[in-house]
């Protein structure tokens, strides 16, 4: 957003970050950016895909030295787990390179709705976390995190812009969405090297 605002000095943005499902129209938002797996609910909102953001499994190096590094998804049952707060079943559905899906029941040691907190817990060697790959790039480069089971994806997430109307779109909103459609794929690209 900083770069966008620098390039567009007359634009003003009010950002609200939340993990609750916002009524975009009812609450008067011009735009929502949602991370999600699967399809979003069919609605009157205009949906514009922005980027893929696949999730993988990560753990701190000291944690992996204390316990055996898992070679198969089923081995995660004996590991300390760091996970998003979930109202549903506590499980990870991991997809392998052959599109095979393995459901792994989990009993998280630490849960949060903050990706930053989950990443910090993994860096602090608390256990294994499922996180978007792009969120962990810097920590992987400096060795604060290691990717485990690299052939397995924890979630095939997407980032989508939701706009409450088809006509009458403010030029600044249209410009921002167009900008995000170009920038987001670069930001969320995950370099495994």
Coordinates of N, CA and C in Angstrom, one line a residue:
X1 N 0.8 -1.2 0.0 CA 0.0 0.0 0.0 C 0.9 1.3 0.0
X2 N 2.0 1.2 0.7 CA 2.9 2.4 0.7 C 3.3 2.8 -0.7
X3 N 3.7 1.9 -1.5 CA 4.1 2.2 -2.9 C 2.9 2.8 -3.7
X4 N 1.8 2.2 -3.5 CA 0.6 2.7 -4.2 C 0.3 4.1 -3.8
X5 N 0.3 4.3 -2.5 CA 0.0 5.7 -2.0 C 1.0 6.7 -2.4
X6 N 2.3 6.3 -2.5 CA 3.3 7.2 -3.0 C 3.1 7.6 -4.4
X7 N 2.7 6.6 -5.2 CA 2.4 6.8 -6.6 C 1.1 7.6 -6.9
X8 N 0.2 7.6 -5.9 CA -1.1 8.2 -6.1 C -1.3 9.2 -4.9
X9 N -0.7 10.3 -4.8 CA -0.7 11.2 -3.7 C -2.1 11.7 -3.3
X10 N -3.1 11.7 -4.2 CA -4.4 12.2 -3.9 C -5.3 11.2 -3.3
X11 N -4.9 9.9 -3.3 CA -5.8 8.8 -2.8 C -5.6 8.7 -1.3
X12 N -6.7 8.4 -0.6 CA -6.7 8.1 0.8 C -7.3 6.7 1.0
X13 N -6.6 6.0 1.9 CA -7.1 4.6 2.2 C -7.3 4.5 3.7
X14 N -8.4 3.9 4.0 CA -8.6 3.4 5.4 C -8.7 1.9 5.4
X15 N -7.7 1.3 6.1 CA -7.6 -0.2 6.1 C -8.1 -0.7 7.4
X16 N -8.9 -1.8 7.3 CA -9.4 -2.5 8.4 C -9.0 -3.9 8.2
X17 N -8.2 -4.5 9.1 CA -7.8 -5.9 9.1 C -8.6 -6.7 10.1
X18 N -9.2 -7.8 9.6 CA -10.0 -8.6 10.5 C -10.1 -10.0 9.9
X19 N -10.3 -11.0 10.7 CA -10.6 -12.3 10.2 C -12.1 -12.7 10.2
X20 N -12.9 -11.8 10.6 CA -14.4 -12.0 10.6 C -14.9 -11.7 9.2
X21 N -16.0 -12.4 8.8 CA -16.6 -12.2 7.5 C -17.4 -10.9 7.6
X22 N -16.9 -9.9 6.8 CA -17.4 -8.5 6.8 C -18.6 -8.4 5.8
X23 N -19.6 -7.7 6.2 CA -20.7 -7.4 5.2 C -20.2 -6.2 4.5
X24 N -19.6 -6.4 3.3 CA -19.0 -5.3 2.6 C -20.0 -4.2 2.3
X25 N -21.1 -4.5 1.8 CA -22.1 -3.5 1.4 C -22.7 -2.9 2.6
X26 N -23.2 -3.7 3.6 CA -23.8 -3.1 4.8 C -22.9 -2.3 5.6
X27 N -21.6 -2.5 5.6 CA -20.7 -1.8 6.4 C -20.0 -0.7 5.6
X28 N -20.4 -0.5 4.4 CA -19.9 0.6 3.6 C -18.5 0.6 3.1
X29 N -18.0 -0.6 2.8 CA -16.6 -0.8 2.3 C -16.7 -0.6 0.8
X30 N -15.6 0.0 0.2 CA -15.5 0.1 -1.3 C -14.8 -1.2 -1.9
X31 N -14.1 -1.9 -1.0 CA -13.3 -3.0 -1.5 C -12.9 -3.9 -0.3
X32 N -12.9 -5.2 -0.6 CA -12.4 -6.2 0.4 C -11.4 -7.1 -0.3
X33 N -10.3 -7.4 0.4 CA -9.4 -8.4 -0.1 C -9.5 -9.6 0.8
X34 N -9.8 -10.7 0.3 CA -10.0 -11.9 1.1 C -9.0 -13.0 0.6
X35 N -8.4 -13.6 1.7 CA -7.7 -14.9 1.5 C -8.6 -16.0 1.7
X36 N -8.6 -17.0 0.9 CA -9.6 -18.1 1.0 C -9.1 -19.4 0.3
X37 N -9.7 -20.5 0.7 CA -9.5 -21.8 0.0 C -10.9 -22.1 -0.6
X38 N -10.9 -22.8 -1.7 CA -12.2 -23.1 -2.3 C -12.8 -21.9 -2.9
X39 N -14.0 -22.0 -3.3 CA -14.8 -20.9 -4.0 C -15.4 -20.0 -2.9
X40 N -15.4 -18.7 -3.2 CA -16.1 -17.8 -2.3 C -17.6 -17.9 -2.6
X41 N -18.4 -17.6 -1.6 CA -19.9 -17.6 -1.8 C -20.3 -16.8 -3.0
X42 N -21.3 -17.4 -3.7 CA -21.8 -16.6 -4.8 C -22.6 -15.4 -4.3
X43 N -22.4 -14.3 -4.8 CA -23.0 -13.1 -4.3 C -23.1 -12.1 -5.4
X44 N -23.6 -10.9 -5.0 CA -23.7 -9.8 -6.0 C -22.4 -9.0 -6.0
X45 N -21.4 -9.5 -5.3 CA -20.1 -8.8 -5.3 C -19.3 -9.2 -6.5
X46 N -18.6 -8.2 -7.1 CA -17.7 -8.5 -8.2 C -16.5 -9.1 -7.6
X47 N -16.1 -10.2 -8.1 CA -14.9 -10.9 -7.6 C -13.8 -10.8 -8.7
X48 N -12.6 -10.4 -8.2 CA -11.4 -10.3 -9.1 C -10.3 -11.1 -8.5
X49 N -9.9 -12.2 -9.1 CA -8.8 -13.0 -8.5 C -7.5 -12.2 -8.6
X50 N -6.7 -12.2 -7.5 CA -5.5 -11.4 -7.5 C -4.2 -12.3 -7.5
X51 N -4.2 -13.4 -6.7 CA -3.0 -14.2 -6.7 C -3.3 -15.5 -6.0
X52 N -2.5 -16.5 -6.2 CA -2.4 -17.7 -5.5 C -1.5 -17.5 -4.3
X53 N -1.8 -18.1 -3.2 CA -1.0 -18.0 -2.0 C -0.9 -19.4 -1.3
X54 N -0.3 -20.4 -1.9 CA -0.3 -21.7 -1.3 C 0.4 -21.8 0.1
X55 N -0.2 -22.6 1.0 CA 0.4 -22.8 2.3 C 1.2 -24.1 2.3
X56 N 2.3 -24.1 3.1 CA 3.1 -25.2 3.3 C 3.4 -25.4 4.8
X57 N 4.2 -26.4 5.1 CA 4.5 -26.7 6.5 C 6.0 -26.2 6.9
X58 N 6.1 -25.5 8.0 CA 7.4 -25.0 8.5 C 7.6 -25.3 9.9
X59 N 8.9 -25.3 10.3 CA 9.3 -25.5 11.7 C 10.7 -24.9 11.9
X60 N 11.0 -24.5 13.1 CA 12.3 -24.0 13.4 C 13.3 -25.0 13.5
X61 N 14.6 -24.7 13.2 CA 15.6 -25.7 13.1 C 15.9 -26.4 14.4
X62 N 15.8 -25.7 15.6 CA 16.1 -26.3 16.9 C 15.0 -27.3 17.2
X63 N 13.7 -27.0 16.8 CA 12.6 -27.9 17.0 C 12.9 -29.2 16.3
X64 N 13.3 -29.1 15.0 CA 13.5 -30.2 14.2 C 14.7 -31.0 14.6
X65 N 15.7 -30.4 15.3 CA 16.8 -31.1 15.9 C 16.4 -31.9 17.1
X66 N 15.4 -31.4 17.9 CA 14.9 -32.1 19.1 C 14.0 -33.3 18.8
X67 N 13.3 -33.3 17.6 CA 12.4 -34.3 17.3 C 12.8 -34.8 15.9
X68 N 12.2 -35.9 15.5 CA 12.5 -36.5 14.2 C 11.7 -35.6 13.1
X69 N 12.4 -35.3 12.1 CA 11.8 -34.6 11.0 C 10.8 -35.5 10.3
X70 N 9.5 -35.2 10.1 CA 8.6 -36.1 9.5 C 8.9 -36.3 8.0
X71 N 8.8 -37.6 7.6 CA 9.0 -38.0 6.2 C 7.7 -38.2 5.5
X72 N 6.6 -38.4 6.3 CA 5.3 -38.6 5.7 C 4.3 -37.8 6.5
X73 N 3.2 -37.3 5.9 CA 2.2 -36.5 6.6 C 1.7 -37.2 7.9
X74 N 1.5 -38.5 7.8 CA 0.9 -39.2 9.0 C 1.8 -39.0 10.3
X75 N 3.1 -38.8 10.1 CA 4.0 -38.6 11.2 C 3.7 -37.3 12.0
X76 N 3.0 -36.4 11.4 CA 2.7 -35.1 12.1 C 1.9 -35.3 13.4
X77 N 1.2 -36.5 13.5 CA 0.4 -36.7 14.7 C 1.2 -36.7 16.0
X78 N 2.5 -37.0 15.9 CA 3.4 -37.0 17.1 C 4.1 -35.7 17.3
X79 N 3.8 -34.7 16.5 CA 4.5 -33.4 16.6 C 3.7 -32.3 17.3
X80 N 4.4 -31.4 17.8 CA 3.8 -30.2 18.4 C 3.3 -29.3 17.3
X81 N 2.0 -28.9 17.3 CA 1.4 -28.2 16.2 C 1.0 -26.8 16.5
X82 N 1.2 -25.9 15.6 CA 0.9 -24.5 15.7 C -0.1 -24.3 14.6
X83 N -1.3 -23.8 14.9 CA -2.4 -23.7 13.9 C -3.3 -22.5 14.1
X84 N -4.0 -22.2 13.0 CA -5.0 -21.1 13.0 C -6.1 -21.6 13.9
X85 N -6.7 -20.6 14.6 CA -7.9 -20.9 15.4 C -9.0 -21.4 14.5
X86 N -9.6 -22.5 14.8 CA -10.6 -23.1 13.9 C -11.9 -23.5 14.7
X87 N -13.0 -23.2 14.2 CA -14.3 -23.6 14.8 C -14.6 -25.0 14.4
X88 N -14.1 -25.5 13.3 CA -14.5 -26.9 12.9 C -13.5 -27.9 13.4
X89 N -13.5 -29.0 12.7 CA -12.6 -30.1 13.0 C -11.1 -29.7 13.0
X90 N -10.4 -30.1 13.9 CA -9.0 -29.8 14.0 C -8.2 -30.8 13.1
X91 N -7.9 -30.4 11.9 CA -7.2 -31.3 11.0 C -6.6 -30.5 9.8
X92 N -5.6 -31.0 9.3 CA -4.9 -30.5 8.1 C -5.2 -31.4 6.9
X93 N -5.6 -30.9 5.8 CA -5.8 -31.7 4.6 C -4.6 -31.4 3.7
X94 N -3.6 -32.3 3.7 CA -2.4 -32.1 2.9 C -2.5 -32.7 1.5
X95 N -2.1 -32.0 0.5 CA -2.2 -32.5 -0.9 C -0.8 -32.8 -1.3
X96 N -0.6 -34.0 -1.8 CA 0.8 -34.4 -2.2 C 1.0 -34.1 -3.7
X97 N 2.2 -34.4 -4.2 CA 2.6 -34.1 -5.6 C 1.7 -34.9 -6.6
X98 N 1.2 -36.0 -6.2 CA 0.4 -36.8 -7.1 C -1.1 -36.5 -6.9
X99 N -1.4 -35.4 -6.2 CA -2.8 -34.9 -5.9 C -3.5 -35.7 -4.9
X100 N -2.7 -36.7 -4.3 CA -3.3 -37.5 -3.2 C -3.5 -36.6 -2.0
X101 N -4.6 -36.7 -1.3 CA -4.9 -35.9 -0.1 C -4.9 -36.8 1.1
X102 N -4.1 -36.3 2.1 CA -4.0 -37.0 3.4 C -4.6 -36.1 4.5
X103 N -5.6 -36.6 5.2 CA -6.2 -35.8 6.3 C -5.4 -36.2 7.6
X104 N -4.9 -35.1 8.2 CA -4.1 -35.3 9.4 C -4.8 -34.7 10.6
X105 N -5.3 -35.5 11.5 CA -5.9 -34.9 12.7 C -4.8 -34.1 13.5
X106 N -5.1 -33.0 14.0 CA -4.1 -32.2 14.8 C -4.7 -31.8 16.2
X107 N -3.9 -31.7 17.1 CA -4.2 -31.2 18.5 C -3.2 -30.0 18.8
X108 N -3.6 -28.8 18.3 CA -2.6 -27.7 18.4 C -2.2 -27.4 19.8
X109 N -0.9 -27.2 19.9 CA -0.3 -26.7 21.2 C -0.5 -25.2 21.3
X110 N -0.5 -24.5 20.1 CA -0.7 -23.0 20.1 C -1.6 -22.7 18.9
X111 N -2.6 -21.9 19.2 CA -3.5 -21.4 18.1 C -3.6 -19.9 18.2
X112 N -3.8 -19.3 17.0 CA -3.9 -17.9 16.9 C -4.7 -17.6 15.6
X113 N -5.3 -16.4 15.5 CA -5.8 -16.0 14.2 C -4.9 -15.0 13.5
X114 N -3.7 -14.9 14.1 CA -2.6 -14.0 13.5 C -1.5 -14.8 12.8
X115 N -1.3 -14.7 11.5 CA -0.3 -15.4 10.8 C 1.1 -15.0 11.4
X116 N 1.2 -13.7 11.8 CA 2.5 -13.3 12.4 C 2.8 -14.0 13.7
X117 N 1.8 -14.2 14.5 CA 2.0 -14.9 15.8 C 2.4 -16.4 15.5
X118 N 1.7 -17.0 14.5 CA 2.0 -18.4 14.2 C 3.4 -18.5 13.7
X119 N 3.8 -17.6 12.8 CA 5.2 -17.7 12.3 C 6.2 -17.5 13.4
X120 N 6.0 -16.5 14.3 CA 6.9 -16.3 15.4 C 7.0 -17.5 16.3
X121 N 5.9 -18.2 16.5 CA 5.9 -19.4 17.3 C 6.8 -20.5 16.7
X122 N 6.6 -20.6 15.3 CA 7.4 -21.6 14.6 C 8.9 -21.2 14.7
X123 N 9.2 -19.9 14.5 CA 10.6 -19.5 14.6 C 11.2 -19.7 16.0
X124 N 10.3 -19.7 17.0 CA 10.7 -19.9 18.4 C 10.8 -21.4 18.8
X125 N 10.7 -22.2 17.7 CA 10.9 -23.7 17.9 C 9.8 -24.4 18.7
X126 N 8.6 -23.8 18.6 CA 7.5 -24.4 19.4 C 6.9 -25.6 18.7
X127 N 6.9 -25.7 17.4 CA 6.4 -26.8 16.6 C 6.3 -26.5 15.2
X128 N 5.4 -27.3 14.5 CA 5.2 -27.2 13.1 C 4.0 -26.3 12.8
X129 N 4.1 -25.4 11.9 CA 3.0 -24.5 11.5 C 2.7 -24.6 10.0
X130 N 1.5 -24.5 9.7 CA 1.0 -24.4 8.3 C 0.9 -22.9 8.0
X131 N 1.6 -22.4 7.0 CA 1.6 -20.9 6.7 C 1.7 -20.7 5.2
X132 N 1.3 -19.5 4.7 CA 1.5 -19.2 3.3 C 3.0 -19.2 3.1
X133 N 3.5 -19.7 2.0 CA 4.9 -19.8 1.7 C 5.5 -18.4 1.7
X134 N 4.8 -17.4 1.0 CA 5.4 -16.1 0.9 C 5.6 -15.4 2.2
X135 N 4.9 -15.8 3.2 CA 5.0 -15.2 4.6 C 6.3 -15.6 5.2
X136 N 6.9 -16.7 4.8 CA 8.1 -17.3 5.5 C 9.4 -17.1 4.7
X137 N 9.3 -16.4 3.6 CA 10.5 -16.3 2.7 C 11.8 -15.8 3.4
X138 N 11.6 -14.7 4.2 CA 12.8 -14.1 4.8 C 13.4 -15.0 5.9
X139 N 12.5 -15.7 6.6 CA 12.9 -16.6 7.7 C 13.6 -17.8 7.1
X140 N 13.2 -18.3 5.9 CA 13.8 -19.4 5.3 C 15.2 -19.0 4.8
X141 N 15.4 -17.8 4.3 CA 16.7 -17.3 3.8 C 17.7 -17.3 4.9
X142 N 17.3 -16.8 6.1 CA 18.3 -16.7 7.2 C 18.4 -17.9 8.1
X143 N 17.6 -19.0 7.8 CA 17.6 -20.2 8.5 C 16.8 -20.2 9.8
X144 N 15.9 -19.3 10.0 CA 15.1 -19.2 11.2 C 13.9 -20.3 11.1
X145 N 13.6 -20.6 9.8 CA 12.6 -21.7 9.6 C 13.1 -22.6 8.5
X146 N 12.6 -23.8 8.6 CA 12.8 -24.8 7.5 C 11.5 -25.3 7.0
X147 N 11.4 -25.6 5.7 CA 10.2 -26.1 5.2 C 10.3 -27.7 5.4
X148 N 9.2 -28.2 5.9 CA 9.1 -29.7 6.0 C 8.1 -30.3 5.0
X149 N 8.3 -31.5 4.7 CA 7.4 -32.2 3.7 C 7.2 -31.2 2.5
X150 N 8.2 -30.8 1.8 CA 8.1 -29.8 0.8 C 7.2 -30.2 -0.4
X151 N 7.0 -31.4 -0.6 CA 6.2 -31.8 -1.7 C 4.7 -31.8 -1.4
X152 N 4.4 -31.5 -0.1 CA 3.0 -31.4 0.3 C 2.5 -30.0 0.5
X153 N 1.3 -29.7 0.1 CA 0.7 -28.4 0.2 C -0.3 -28.5 1.3
X154 N -0.3 -27.5 2.3 CA -1.3 -27.5 3.4 C -2.6 -26.9 2.9
X155 N -2.5 -26.0 2.0 CA -3.8 -25.3 1.5 C -3.4 -24.6 0.1
X156 N -4.3 -24.7 -0.8 CA -4.2 -24.0 -2.1 C -5.0 -22.8 -2.0
X157 N -4.5 -21.8 -1.3 CA -5.2 -20.6 -1.0 C -5.2 -19.6 -2.1
X158 N -6.1 -18.7 -2.2 CA -6.2 -17.6 -3.2 C -6.5 -16.3 -2.5
X159 N -6.1 -15.2 -3.2 CA -6.4 -13.9 -2.7 C -7.3 -13.3 -3.7
X160 N -8.5 -12.8 -3.3 CA -9.4 -12.2 -4.2 C -9.9 -10.8 -3.8
X161 N -10.1 -9.9 -4.7 CA -10.7 -8.6 -4.5 C -12.2 -8.8 -4.6
X162 N -12.9 -8.2 -3.7 CA -14.4 -8.2 -3.8 C -14.8 -6.7 -3.8
X163 N -15.6 -6.4 -4.8 CA -16.1 -5.1 -5.0 C -17.6 -5.1 -4.9
X164 N -18.3 -4.2 -4.2 CA -19.7 -4.3 -4.0 C -20.6 -3.8 -5.1
X165 N -20.0 -3.3 -6.2 CA -20.9 -2.9 -7.3 C -20.2 -2.9 -8.6
X166 N -20.9 -3.1 -9.7 CA -20.4 -3.2 -11.0 C -20.2 -1.8 -11.7
X167 N -21.1 -0.9 -11.4 CA -21.0 0.4 -12.0 C -20.8 1.4 -10.9
X168 N -20.3 2.6 -11.3 CA -20.1 3.6 -10.3 C -18.9 3.4 -9.5
X169 N -18.0 2.5 -9.9 CA -16.8 2.2 -9.1 C -15.9 3.4 -9.1
X170 N -15.5 3.8 -8.0 CA -14.6 5.0 -7.8 C -13.3 4.7 -8.6
X171 N -12.8 5.7 -9.3 CA -11.5 5.5 -10.1 C -10.4 5.1 -9.2
X172 N -10.3 5.6 -8.0 CA -9.2 5.2 -7.1 C -9.3 3.7 -6.8
X173 N -10.5 3.2 -6.6 CA -10.7 1.8 -6.2 C -10.3 0.9 -7.4
X174 N -10.7 1.3 -8.6 CA -10.4 0.6 -9.8 C -8.9 0.5 -10.0
X175 N -8.2 1.7 -9.8 CA -6.8 1.8 -10.0 C -6.1 0.9 -9.0
X176 N -6.6 0.9 -7.7 CA -6.0 0.1 -6.7 C -6.1 -1.4 -7.0
X177 N -7.3 -1.8 -7.5 CA -7.5 -3.3 -7.8 C -6.6 -3.7 -9.0
X178 N -6.5 -2.8 -10.0 CA -5.6 -3.1 -11.1 C -4.2 -3.2 -10.7
X179 N -3.7 -2.3 -9.8 CA -2.4 -2.4 -9.2 C -2.1 -3.7 -8.4
X180 N -3.1 -4.0 -7.6 CA -3.0 -5.3 -6.8 C -2.9 -6.5 -7.7
X181 N -3.7 -6.5 -8.8 CA -3.6 -7.6 -9.7 C -2.3 -7.8 -10.3
X182 N -1.5 -6.8 -10.5 CA -0.1 -6.9 -11.0 C 0.9 -7.2 -9.9
X183 N 0.7 -6.6 -8.7 CA 1.7 -6.7 -7.7 C 1.6 -8.0 -6.8
X184 N 0.3 -8.4 -6.5 CA 0.1 -9.5 -5.6 C 0.7 -10.8 -6.1
X185 N 0.6 -11.2 -7.3 CA 1.3 -12.4 -7.7 C 2.8 -12.4 -7.5
X186 N 3.4 -11.3 -7.6 CA 4.9 -11.1 -7.3 C 5.1 -11.3 -5.9
X187 N 4.3 -10.7 -5.0 CA 4.5 -10.7 -3.6 C 4.2 -12.1 -3.0
X188 N 3.3 -12.8 -3.6 CA 2.9 -14.1 -3.0 C 3.6 -15.3 -3.6
X189 N 4.5 -15.0 -4.6 CA 5.3 -16.1 -5.2 C 6.2 -16.7 -4.2
X190 N 6.3 -18.0 -4.2 CA 7.1 -18.7 -3.2 C 8.3 -19.4 -3.8
X191 N 9.4 -18.9 -3.5 CA 10.7 -19.4 -4.0 C 11.3 -20.4 -3.0
X192 N 11.3 -21.7 -3.4 CA 11.7 -22.8 -2.5 C 13.2 -22.8 -2.4
X193 N 14.0 -22.1 -3.2 CA 15.4 -22.2 -3.2 C 16.0 -21.5 -2.0

